[in-house]
N, CA and C atoms as an extended XYZ file, in Angstrom:
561
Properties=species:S:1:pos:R:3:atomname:S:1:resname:S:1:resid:I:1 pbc="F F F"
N       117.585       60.136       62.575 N   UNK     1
C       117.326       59.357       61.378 CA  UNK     1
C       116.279       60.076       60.529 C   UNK     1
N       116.967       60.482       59.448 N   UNK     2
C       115.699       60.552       58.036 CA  UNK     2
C       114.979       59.805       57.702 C   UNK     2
N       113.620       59.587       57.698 N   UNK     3
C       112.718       58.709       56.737 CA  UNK     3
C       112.480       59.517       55.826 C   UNK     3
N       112.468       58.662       54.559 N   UNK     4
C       111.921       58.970       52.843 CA  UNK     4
C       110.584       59.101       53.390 C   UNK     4
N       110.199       60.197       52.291 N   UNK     5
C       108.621       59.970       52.063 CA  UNK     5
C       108.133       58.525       51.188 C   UNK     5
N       107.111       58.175       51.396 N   UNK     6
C       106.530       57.269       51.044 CA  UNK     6
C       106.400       57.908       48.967 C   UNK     6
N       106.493       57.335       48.278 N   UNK     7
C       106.462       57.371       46.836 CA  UNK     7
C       104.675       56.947       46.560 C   UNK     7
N       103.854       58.216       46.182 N   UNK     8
C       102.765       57.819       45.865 CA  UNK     8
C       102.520       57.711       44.274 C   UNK     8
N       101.727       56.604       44.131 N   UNK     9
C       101.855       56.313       43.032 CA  UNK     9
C       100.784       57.349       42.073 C   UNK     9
N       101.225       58.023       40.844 N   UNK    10
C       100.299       59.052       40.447 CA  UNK    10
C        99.635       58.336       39.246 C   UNK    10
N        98.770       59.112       38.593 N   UNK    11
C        97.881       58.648       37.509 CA  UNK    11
C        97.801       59.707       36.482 C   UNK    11
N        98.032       59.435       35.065 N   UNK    12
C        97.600       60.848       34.365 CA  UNK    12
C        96.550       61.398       34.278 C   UNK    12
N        96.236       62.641       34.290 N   UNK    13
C        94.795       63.046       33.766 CA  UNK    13
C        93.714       62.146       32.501 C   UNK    13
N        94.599       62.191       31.928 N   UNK    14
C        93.667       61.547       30.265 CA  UNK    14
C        93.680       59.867       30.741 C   UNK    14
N        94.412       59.789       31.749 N   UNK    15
C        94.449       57.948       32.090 CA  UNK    15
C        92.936       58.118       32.956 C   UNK    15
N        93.303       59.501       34.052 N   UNK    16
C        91.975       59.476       35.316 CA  UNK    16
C        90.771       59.545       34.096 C   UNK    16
N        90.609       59.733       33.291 N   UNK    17
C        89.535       60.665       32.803 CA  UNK    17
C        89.104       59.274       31.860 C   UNK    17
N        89.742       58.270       31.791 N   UNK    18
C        89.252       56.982       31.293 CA  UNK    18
C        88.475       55.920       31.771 C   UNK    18
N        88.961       56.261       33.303 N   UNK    19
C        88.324       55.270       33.875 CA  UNK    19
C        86.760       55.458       34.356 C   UNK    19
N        85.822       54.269       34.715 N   UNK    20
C        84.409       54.612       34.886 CA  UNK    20
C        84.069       55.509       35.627 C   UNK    20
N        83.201       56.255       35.815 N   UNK    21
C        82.548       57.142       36.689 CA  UNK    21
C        82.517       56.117       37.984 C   UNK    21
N        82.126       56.701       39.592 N   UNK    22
C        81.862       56.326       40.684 CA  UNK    22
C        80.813       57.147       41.257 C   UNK    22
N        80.436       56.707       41.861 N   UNK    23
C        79.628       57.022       42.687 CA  UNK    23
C        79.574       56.821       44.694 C   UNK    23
N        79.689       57.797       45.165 N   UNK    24
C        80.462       59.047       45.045 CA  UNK    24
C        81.460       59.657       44.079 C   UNK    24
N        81.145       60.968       43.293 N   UNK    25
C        82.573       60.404       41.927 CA  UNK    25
C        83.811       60.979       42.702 C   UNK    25
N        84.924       60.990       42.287 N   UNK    26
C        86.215       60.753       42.087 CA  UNK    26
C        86.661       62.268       41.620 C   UNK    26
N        87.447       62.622       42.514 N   UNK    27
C        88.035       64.327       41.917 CA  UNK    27
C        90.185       63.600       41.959 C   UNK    27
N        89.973       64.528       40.667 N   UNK    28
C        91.588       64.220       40.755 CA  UNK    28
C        92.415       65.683       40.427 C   UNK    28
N        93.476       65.407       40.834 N   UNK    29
C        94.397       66.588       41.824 CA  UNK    29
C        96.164       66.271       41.499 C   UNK    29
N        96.453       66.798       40.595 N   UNK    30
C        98.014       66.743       40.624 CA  UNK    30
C        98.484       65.407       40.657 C   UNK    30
N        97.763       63.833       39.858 N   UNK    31
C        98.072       62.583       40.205 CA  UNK    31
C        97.129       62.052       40.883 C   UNK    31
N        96.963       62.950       41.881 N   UNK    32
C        96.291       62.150       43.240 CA  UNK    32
C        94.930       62.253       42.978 C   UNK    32
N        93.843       60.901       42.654 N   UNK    33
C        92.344       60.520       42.836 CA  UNK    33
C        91.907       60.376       44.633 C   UNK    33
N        91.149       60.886       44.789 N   UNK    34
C        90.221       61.432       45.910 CA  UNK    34
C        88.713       61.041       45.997 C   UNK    34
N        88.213       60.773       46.873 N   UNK    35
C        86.811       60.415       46.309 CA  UNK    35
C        85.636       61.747       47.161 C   UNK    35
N        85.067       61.943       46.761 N   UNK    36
C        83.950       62.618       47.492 CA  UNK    36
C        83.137       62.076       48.241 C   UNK    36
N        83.172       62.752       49.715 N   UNK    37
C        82.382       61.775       50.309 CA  UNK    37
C        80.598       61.878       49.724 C   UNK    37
N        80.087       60.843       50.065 N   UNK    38
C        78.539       60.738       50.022 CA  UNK    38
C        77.800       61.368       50.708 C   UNK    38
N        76.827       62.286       49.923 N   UNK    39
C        76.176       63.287       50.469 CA  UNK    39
C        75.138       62.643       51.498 C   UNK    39
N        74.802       63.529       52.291 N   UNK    40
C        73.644       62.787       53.134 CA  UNK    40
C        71.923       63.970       52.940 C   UNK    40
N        71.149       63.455       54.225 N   UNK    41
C        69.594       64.083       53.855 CA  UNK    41
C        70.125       65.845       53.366 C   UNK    41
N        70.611       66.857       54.480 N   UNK    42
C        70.993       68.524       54.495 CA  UNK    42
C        71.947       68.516       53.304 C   UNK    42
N        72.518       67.908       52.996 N   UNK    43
C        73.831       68.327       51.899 CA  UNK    43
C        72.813       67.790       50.869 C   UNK    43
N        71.692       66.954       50.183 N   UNK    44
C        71.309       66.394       49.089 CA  UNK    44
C        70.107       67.548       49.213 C   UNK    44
N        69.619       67.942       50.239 N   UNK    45
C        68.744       68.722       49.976 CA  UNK    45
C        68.838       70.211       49.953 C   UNK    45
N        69.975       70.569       50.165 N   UNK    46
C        70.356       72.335       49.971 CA  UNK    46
C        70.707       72.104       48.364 C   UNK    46
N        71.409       70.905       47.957 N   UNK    47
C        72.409       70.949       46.793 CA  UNK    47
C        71.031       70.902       45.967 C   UNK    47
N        69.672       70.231       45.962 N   UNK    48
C        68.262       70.058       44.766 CA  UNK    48
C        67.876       71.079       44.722 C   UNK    48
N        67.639       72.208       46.162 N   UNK    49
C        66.529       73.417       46.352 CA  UNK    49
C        67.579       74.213       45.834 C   UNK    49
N        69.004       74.389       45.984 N   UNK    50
C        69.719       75.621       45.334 CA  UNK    50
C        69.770       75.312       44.423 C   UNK    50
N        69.973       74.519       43.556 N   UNK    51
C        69.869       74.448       41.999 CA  UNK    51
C        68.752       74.664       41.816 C   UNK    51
N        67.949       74.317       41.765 N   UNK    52
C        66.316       74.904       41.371 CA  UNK    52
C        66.567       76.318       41.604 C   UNK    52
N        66.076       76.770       42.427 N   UNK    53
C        66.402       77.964       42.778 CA  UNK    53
C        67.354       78.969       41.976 C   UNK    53
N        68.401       78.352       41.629 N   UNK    54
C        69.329       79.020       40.694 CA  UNK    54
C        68.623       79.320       39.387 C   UNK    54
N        68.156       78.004       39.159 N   UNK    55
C        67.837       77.528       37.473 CA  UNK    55
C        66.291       78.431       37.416 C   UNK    55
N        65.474       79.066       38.585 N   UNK    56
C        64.238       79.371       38.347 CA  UNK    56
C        64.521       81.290       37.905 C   UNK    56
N        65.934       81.310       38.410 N   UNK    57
C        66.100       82.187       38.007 CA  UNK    57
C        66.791       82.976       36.730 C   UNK    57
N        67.884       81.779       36.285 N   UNK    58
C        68.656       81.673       35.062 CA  UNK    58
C        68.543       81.786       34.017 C   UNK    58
N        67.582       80.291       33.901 N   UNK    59
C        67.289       79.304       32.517 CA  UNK    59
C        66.442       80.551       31.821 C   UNK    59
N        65.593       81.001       32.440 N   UNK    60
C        64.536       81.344       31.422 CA  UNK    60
C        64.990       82.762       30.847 C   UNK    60
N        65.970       83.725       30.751 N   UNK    61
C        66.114       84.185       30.207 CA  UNK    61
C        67.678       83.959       29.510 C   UNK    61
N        68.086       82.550       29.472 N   UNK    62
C        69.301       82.051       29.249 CA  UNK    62
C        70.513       82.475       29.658 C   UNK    62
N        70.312       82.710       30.699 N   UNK    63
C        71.630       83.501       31.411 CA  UNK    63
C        72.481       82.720       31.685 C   UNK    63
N        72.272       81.369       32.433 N   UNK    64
C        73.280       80.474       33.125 CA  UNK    64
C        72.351       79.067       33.423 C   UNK    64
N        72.988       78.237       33.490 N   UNK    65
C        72.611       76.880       33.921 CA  UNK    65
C        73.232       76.124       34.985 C   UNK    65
N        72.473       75.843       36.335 N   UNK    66
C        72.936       75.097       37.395 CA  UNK    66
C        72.612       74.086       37.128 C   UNK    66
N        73.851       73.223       37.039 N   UNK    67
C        73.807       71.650       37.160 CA  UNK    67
C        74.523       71.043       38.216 C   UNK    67
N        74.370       69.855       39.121 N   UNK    68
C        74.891       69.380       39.723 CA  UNK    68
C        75.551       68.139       39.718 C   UNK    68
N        76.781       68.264       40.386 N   UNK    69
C        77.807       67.289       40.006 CA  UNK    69
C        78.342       67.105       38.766 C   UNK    69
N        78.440       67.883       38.354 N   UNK    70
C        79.565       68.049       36.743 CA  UNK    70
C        80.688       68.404       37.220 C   UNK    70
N        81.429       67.642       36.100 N   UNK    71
C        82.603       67.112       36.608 CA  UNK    71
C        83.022       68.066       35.370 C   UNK    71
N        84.112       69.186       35.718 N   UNK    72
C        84.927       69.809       35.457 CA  UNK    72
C        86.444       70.001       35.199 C   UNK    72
N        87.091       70.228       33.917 N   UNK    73
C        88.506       69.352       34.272 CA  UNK    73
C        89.120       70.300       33.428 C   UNK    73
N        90.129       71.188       33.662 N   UNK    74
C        90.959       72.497       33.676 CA  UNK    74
C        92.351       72.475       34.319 C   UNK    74
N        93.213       72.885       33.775 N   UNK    75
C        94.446       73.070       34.818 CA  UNK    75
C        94.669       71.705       34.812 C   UNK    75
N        95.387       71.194       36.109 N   UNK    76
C        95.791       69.967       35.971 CA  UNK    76
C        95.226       69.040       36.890 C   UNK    76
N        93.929       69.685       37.027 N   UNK    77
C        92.206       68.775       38.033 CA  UNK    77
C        91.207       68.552       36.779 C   UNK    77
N        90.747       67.659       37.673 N   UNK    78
C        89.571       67.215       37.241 CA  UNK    78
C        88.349       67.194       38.547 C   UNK    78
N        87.645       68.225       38.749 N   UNK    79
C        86.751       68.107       39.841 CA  UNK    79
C        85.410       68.278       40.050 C   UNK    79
N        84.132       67.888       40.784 N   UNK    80
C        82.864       67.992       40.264 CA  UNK    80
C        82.246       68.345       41.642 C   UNK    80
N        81.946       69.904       41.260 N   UNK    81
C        81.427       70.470       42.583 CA  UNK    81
C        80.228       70.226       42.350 C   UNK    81
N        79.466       70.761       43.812 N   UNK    82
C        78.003       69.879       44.344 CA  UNK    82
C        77.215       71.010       43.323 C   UNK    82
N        77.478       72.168       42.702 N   UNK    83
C        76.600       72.782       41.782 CA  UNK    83
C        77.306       73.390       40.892 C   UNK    83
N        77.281       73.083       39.988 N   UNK    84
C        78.685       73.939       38.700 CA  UNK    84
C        77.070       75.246       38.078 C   UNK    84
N        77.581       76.177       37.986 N   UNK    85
C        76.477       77.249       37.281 CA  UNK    85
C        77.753       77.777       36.051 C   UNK    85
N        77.046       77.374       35.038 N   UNK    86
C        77.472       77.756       33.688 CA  UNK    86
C        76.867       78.908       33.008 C   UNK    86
N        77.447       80.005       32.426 N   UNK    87
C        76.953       81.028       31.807 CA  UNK    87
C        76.440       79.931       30.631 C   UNK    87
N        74.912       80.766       29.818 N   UNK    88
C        74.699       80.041       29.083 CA  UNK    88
C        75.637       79.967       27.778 C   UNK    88
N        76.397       81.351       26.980 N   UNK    89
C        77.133       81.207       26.203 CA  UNK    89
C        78.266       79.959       26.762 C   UNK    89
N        78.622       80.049       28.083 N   UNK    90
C        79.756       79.069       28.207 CA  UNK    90
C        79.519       77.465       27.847 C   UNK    90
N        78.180       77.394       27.446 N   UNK    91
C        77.906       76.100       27.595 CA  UNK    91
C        78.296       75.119       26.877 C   UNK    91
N        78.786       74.048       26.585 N   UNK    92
C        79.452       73.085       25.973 CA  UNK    92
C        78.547       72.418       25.004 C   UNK    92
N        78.988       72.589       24.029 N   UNK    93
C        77.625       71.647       22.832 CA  UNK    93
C        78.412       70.826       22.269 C   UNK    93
N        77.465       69.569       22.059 N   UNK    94
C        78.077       68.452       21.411 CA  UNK    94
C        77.792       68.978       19.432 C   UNK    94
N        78.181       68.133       19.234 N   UNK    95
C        77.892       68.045       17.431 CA  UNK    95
C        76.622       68.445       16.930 C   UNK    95
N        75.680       67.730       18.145 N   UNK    96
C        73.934       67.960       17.862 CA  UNK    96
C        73.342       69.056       18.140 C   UNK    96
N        74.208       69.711       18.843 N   UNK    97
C        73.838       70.965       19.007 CA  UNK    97
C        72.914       70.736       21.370 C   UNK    97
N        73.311       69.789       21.420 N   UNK    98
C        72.975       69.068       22.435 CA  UNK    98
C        74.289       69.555       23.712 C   UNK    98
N        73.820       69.557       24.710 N   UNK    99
C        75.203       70.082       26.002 CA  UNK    99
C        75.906       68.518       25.695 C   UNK    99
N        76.683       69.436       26.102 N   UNK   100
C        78.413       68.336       25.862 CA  UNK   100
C        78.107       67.260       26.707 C   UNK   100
N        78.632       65.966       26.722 N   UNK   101
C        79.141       65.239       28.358 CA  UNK   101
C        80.550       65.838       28.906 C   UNK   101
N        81.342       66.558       28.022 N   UNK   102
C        82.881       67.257       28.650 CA  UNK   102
C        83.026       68.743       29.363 C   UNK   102
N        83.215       68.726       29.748 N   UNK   103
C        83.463       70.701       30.189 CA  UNK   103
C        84.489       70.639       30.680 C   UNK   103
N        85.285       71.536       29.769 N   UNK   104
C        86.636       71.396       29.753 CA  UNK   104
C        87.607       72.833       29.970 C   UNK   104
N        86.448       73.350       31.182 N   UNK   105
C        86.935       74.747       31.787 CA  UNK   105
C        86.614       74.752       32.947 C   UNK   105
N        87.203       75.805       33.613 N   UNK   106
C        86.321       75.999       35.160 CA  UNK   106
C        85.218       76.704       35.245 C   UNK   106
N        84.184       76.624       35.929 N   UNK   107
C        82.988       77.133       36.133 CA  UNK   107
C        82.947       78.190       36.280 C   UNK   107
N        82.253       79.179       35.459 N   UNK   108
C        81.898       80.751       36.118 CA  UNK   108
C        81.705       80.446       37.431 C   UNK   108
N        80.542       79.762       37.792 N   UNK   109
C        80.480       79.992       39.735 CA  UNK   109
C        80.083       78.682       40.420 C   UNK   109
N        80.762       78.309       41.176 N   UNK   110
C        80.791       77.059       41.768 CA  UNK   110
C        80.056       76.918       43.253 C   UNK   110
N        79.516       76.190       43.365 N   UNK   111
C        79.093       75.721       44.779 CA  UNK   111
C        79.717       74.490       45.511 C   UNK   111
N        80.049       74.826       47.081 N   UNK   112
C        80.219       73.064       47.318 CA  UNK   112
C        80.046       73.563       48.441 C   UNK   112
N        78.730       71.617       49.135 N   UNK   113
C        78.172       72.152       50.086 CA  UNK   113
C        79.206       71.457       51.122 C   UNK   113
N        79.478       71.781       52.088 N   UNK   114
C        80.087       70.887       53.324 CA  UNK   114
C        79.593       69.800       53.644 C   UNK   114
N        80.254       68.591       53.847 N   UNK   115
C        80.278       67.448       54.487 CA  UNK   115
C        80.969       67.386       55.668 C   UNK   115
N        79.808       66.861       56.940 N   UNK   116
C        80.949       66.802       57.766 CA  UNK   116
C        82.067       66.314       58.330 C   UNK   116
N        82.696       65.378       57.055 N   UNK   117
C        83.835       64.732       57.020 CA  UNK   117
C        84.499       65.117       55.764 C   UNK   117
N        84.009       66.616       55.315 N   UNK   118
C        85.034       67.525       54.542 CA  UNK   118
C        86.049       68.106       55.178 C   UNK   118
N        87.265       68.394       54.459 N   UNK   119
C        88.607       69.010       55.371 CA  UNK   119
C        87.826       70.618       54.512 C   UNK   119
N        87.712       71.501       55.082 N   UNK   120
C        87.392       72.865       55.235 CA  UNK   120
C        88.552       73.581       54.055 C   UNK   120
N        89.865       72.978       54.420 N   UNK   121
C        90.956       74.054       54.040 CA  UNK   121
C        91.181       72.913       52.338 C   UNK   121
N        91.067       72.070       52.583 N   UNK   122
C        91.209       71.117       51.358 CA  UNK   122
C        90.184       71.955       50.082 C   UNK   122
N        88.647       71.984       50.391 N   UNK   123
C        87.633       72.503       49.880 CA  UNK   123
C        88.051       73.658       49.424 C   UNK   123
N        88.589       74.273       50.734 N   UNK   124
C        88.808       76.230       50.049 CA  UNK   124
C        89.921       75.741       49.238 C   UNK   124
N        90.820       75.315       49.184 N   UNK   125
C        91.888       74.812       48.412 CA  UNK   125
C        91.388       74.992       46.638 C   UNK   125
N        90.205       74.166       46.621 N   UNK   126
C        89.888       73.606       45.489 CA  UNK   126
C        88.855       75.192       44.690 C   UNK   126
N        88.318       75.643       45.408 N   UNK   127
C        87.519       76.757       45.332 CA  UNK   127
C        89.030       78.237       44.960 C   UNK   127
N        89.870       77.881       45.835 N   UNK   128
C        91.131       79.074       45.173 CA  UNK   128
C        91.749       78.598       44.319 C   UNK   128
N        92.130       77.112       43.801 N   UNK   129
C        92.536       77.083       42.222 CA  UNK   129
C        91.680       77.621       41.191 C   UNK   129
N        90.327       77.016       41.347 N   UNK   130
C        89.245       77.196       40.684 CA  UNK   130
C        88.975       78.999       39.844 C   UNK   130
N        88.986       79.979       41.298 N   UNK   131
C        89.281       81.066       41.397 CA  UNK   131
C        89.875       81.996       40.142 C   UNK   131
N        91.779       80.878       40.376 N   UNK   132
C        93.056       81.489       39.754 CA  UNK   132
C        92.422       80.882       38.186 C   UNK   132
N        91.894       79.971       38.249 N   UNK   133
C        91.705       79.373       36.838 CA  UNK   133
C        91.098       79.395       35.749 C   UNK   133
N        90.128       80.840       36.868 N   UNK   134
C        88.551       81.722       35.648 CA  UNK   134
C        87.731       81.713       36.595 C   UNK   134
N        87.358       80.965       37.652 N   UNK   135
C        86.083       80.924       37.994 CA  UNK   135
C        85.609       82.374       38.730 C   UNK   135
N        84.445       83.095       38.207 N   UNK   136
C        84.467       84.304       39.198 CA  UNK   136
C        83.932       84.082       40.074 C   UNK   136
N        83.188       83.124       41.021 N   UNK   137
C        82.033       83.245       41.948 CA  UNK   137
C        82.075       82.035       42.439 C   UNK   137
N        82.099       81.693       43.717 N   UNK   138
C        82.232       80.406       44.868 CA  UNK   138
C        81.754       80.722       45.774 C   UNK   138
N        81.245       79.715       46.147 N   UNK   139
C        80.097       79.593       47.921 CA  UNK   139
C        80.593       78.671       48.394 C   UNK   139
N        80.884       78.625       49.236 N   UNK   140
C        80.781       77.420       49.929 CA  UNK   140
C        79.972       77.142       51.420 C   UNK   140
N        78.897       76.485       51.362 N   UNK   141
C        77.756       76.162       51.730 CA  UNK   141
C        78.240       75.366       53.425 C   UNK   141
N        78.160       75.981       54.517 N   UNK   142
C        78.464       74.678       55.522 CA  UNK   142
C        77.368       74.823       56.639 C   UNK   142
N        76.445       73.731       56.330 N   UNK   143
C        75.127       73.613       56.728 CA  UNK   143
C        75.309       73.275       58.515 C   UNK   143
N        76.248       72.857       59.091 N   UNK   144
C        76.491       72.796       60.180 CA  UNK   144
C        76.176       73.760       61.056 C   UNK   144
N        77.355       75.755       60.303 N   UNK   145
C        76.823       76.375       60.815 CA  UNK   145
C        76.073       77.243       60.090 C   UNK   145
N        75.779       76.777       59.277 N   UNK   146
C        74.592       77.623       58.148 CA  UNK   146
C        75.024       79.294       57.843 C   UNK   146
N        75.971       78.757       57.375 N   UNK   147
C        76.795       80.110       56.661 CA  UNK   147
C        77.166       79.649       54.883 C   UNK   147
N        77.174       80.893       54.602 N   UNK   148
C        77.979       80.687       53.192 CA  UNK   148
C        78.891       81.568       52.852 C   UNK   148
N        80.176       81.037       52.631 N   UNK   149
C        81.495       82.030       52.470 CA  UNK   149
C        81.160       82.292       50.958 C   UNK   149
N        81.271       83.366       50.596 N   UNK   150
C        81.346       83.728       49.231 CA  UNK   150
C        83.055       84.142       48.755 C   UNK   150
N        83.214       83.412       47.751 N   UNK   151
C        84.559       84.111       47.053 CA  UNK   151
C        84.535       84.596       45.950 C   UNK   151
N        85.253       85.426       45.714 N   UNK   152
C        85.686       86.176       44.272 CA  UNK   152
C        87.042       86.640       44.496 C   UNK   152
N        87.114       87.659       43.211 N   UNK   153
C        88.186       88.064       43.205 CA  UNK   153
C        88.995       89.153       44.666 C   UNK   153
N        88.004       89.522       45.388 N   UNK   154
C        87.723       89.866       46.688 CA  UNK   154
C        88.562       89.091       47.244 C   UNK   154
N        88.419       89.580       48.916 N   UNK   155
C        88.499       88.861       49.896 CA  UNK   155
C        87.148       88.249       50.213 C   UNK   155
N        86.949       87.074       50.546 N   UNK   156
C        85.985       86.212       51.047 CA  UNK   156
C        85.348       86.852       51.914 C   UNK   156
N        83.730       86.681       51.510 N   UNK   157
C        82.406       87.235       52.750 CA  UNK   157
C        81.400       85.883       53.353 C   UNK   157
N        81.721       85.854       54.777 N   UNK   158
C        80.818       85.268       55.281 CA  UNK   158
C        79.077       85.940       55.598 C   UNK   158
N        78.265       84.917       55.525 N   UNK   159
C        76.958       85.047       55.351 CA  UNK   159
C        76.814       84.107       56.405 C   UNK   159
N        75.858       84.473       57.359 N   UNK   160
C        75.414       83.844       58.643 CA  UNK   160
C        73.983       84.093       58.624 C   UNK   160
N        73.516       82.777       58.568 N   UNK   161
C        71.548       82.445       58.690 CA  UNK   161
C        71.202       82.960       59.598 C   UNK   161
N        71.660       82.941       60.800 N   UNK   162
C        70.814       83.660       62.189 CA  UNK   162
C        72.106       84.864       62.331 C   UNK   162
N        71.598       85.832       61.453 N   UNK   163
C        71.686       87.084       61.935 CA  UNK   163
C        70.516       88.098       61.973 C   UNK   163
N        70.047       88.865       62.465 N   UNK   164
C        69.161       89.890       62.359 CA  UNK   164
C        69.463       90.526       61.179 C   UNK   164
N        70.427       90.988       60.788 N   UNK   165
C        70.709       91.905       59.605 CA  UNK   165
C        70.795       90.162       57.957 C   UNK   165
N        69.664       90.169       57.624 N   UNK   166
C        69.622       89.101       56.588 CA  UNK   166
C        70.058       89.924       55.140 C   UNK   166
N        71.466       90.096       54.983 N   UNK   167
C        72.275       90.684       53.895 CA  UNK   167
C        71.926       89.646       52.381 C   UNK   167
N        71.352       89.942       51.583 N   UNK   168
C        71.849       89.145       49.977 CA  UNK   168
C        72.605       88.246       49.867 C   UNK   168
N        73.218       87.452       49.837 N   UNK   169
C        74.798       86.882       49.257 CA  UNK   169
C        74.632       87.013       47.989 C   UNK   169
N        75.788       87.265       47.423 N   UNK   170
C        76.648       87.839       45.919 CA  UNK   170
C        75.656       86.445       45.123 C   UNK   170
N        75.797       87.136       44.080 N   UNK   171
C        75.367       86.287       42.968 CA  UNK   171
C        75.895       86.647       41.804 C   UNK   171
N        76.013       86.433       40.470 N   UNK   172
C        76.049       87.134       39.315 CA  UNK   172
C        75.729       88.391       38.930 C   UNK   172
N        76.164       89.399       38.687 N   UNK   173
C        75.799       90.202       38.194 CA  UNK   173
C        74.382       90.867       37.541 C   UNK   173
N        74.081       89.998       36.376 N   UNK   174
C        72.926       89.658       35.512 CA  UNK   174
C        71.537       89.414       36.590 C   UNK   174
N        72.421       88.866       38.095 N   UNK   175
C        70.699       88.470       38.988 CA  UNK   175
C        70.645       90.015       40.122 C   UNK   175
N        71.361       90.975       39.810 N   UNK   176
C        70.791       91.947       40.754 CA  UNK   176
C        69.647       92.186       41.202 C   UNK   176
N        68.645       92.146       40.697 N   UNK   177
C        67.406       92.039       41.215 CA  UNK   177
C        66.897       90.374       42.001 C   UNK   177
N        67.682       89.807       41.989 N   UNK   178
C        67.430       88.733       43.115 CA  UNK   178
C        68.212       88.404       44.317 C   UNK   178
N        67.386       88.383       45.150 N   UNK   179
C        67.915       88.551       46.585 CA  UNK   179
C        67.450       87.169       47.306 C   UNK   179
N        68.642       86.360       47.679 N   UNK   180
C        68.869       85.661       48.589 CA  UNK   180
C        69.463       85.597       50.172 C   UNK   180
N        69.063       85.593       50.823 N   UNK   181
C        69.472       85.491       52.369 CA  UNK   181
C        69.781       84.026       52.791 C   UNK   181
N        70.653       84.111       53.305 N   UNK   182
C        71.416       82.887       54.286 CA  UNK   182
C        70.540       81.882       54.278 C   UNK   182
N        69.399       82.564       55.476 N   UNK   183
C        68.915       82.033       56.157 CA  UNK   183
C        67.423       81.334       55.001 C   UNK   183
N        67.480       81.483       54.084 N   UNK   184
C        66.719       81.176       52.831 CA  UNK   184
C        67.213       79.920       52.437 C   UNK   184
N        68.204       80.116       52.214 N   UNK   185
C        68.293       78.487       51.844 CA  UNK   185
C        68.956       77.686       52.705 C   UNK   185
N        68.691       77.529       53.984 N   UNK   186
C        68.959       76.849       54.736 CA  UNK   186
C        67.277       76.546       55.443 C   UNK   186
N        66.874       77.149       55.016 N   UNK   187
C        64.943       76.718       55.268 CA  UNK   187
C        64.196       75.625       54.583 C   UNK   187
């Protein structure tokens, strides 16, 4: 006996993109709304110190801006990683000359930290559309085992906190002279 698949019911983008914000917010995917789970103490506190961290290095010569939880909506998602880093030309201005509330591209370089009731392959999922869609630069942060996979146009590099050999992880271009180790921001 064949069983049908079950018929899920979809939603449009410009319909998803109407409804209120949540909290945890809401990533949507080909129809399908998803919620993000709720960060806890290690995921709220890698996601404050790496943005700082980003931004201490960025902002001040206007290179890029880390913000967290901007919600990004390109292709046929709408999704809001735990740190969106915007080149500063990329940045979205309203009328006032003020950052947008819309961003309506994919992120030069994205962060998302692991939850441990994230699906791993779902995440990289979202990090290789992202990828195909412009984004040059993805981490993904999994504080469990305190690594960070870096992606680009590359093949993916893992970064491991307890190694003896404490290698850089990739950053922008523009930050060559700044050097981060694993095991740095997992401190």
């Amino acid at each position: 006996m064949v069983l049908a698949a079950a018929k899920v019911p979809t939603l449009s983008l410009e319909s998803f993109l109407a409804l209120p914000e949540t909290k945890p917010a809401q990533e949507y995917c080909r129809g399908i709304v998803t919620q993000k789970p709720m960060p806890k103490g290690k995921h709220s506190a890698i996601q404050f110190e790496l943005a700082a961290a980003i931004n201490a290095q960025v902002k001040p010569d206007k290179i890029a801006y880390a913000l967290p939880e901007l919600r990004c909506t390109f292709g046929d998602r709408s999704i809001v990683p735990d740190i969106t880093v915007i080149r500063w030309q990329n940045l979205p201005l309203d009328s006032g000359g003020e950052i947008s509330d819309r961003f309506d591209r994919a992120p030069d370089w994205l962060i998302e930290i692991l939850s441990p009731d994230q699906s791993v392959t779902l995440v990289m999922e979202k990090i290789i559309f992202s990828l195909k869609a412009g984004t040059e630069l993805a981490w993904l942060v999994d504080p469990m085992a305190q690594s960070i996979t870096v992606f680009t146009a590359r093949l993916p590099q893992v970064y491991l906190a307890e190694t003896e050999i404490q290698e850089s992880i990739t950053v922008f271009a523009e930050l060559e002279n700044w050097s981060i180790p694993a095991a740095e921001v997992f401190d």
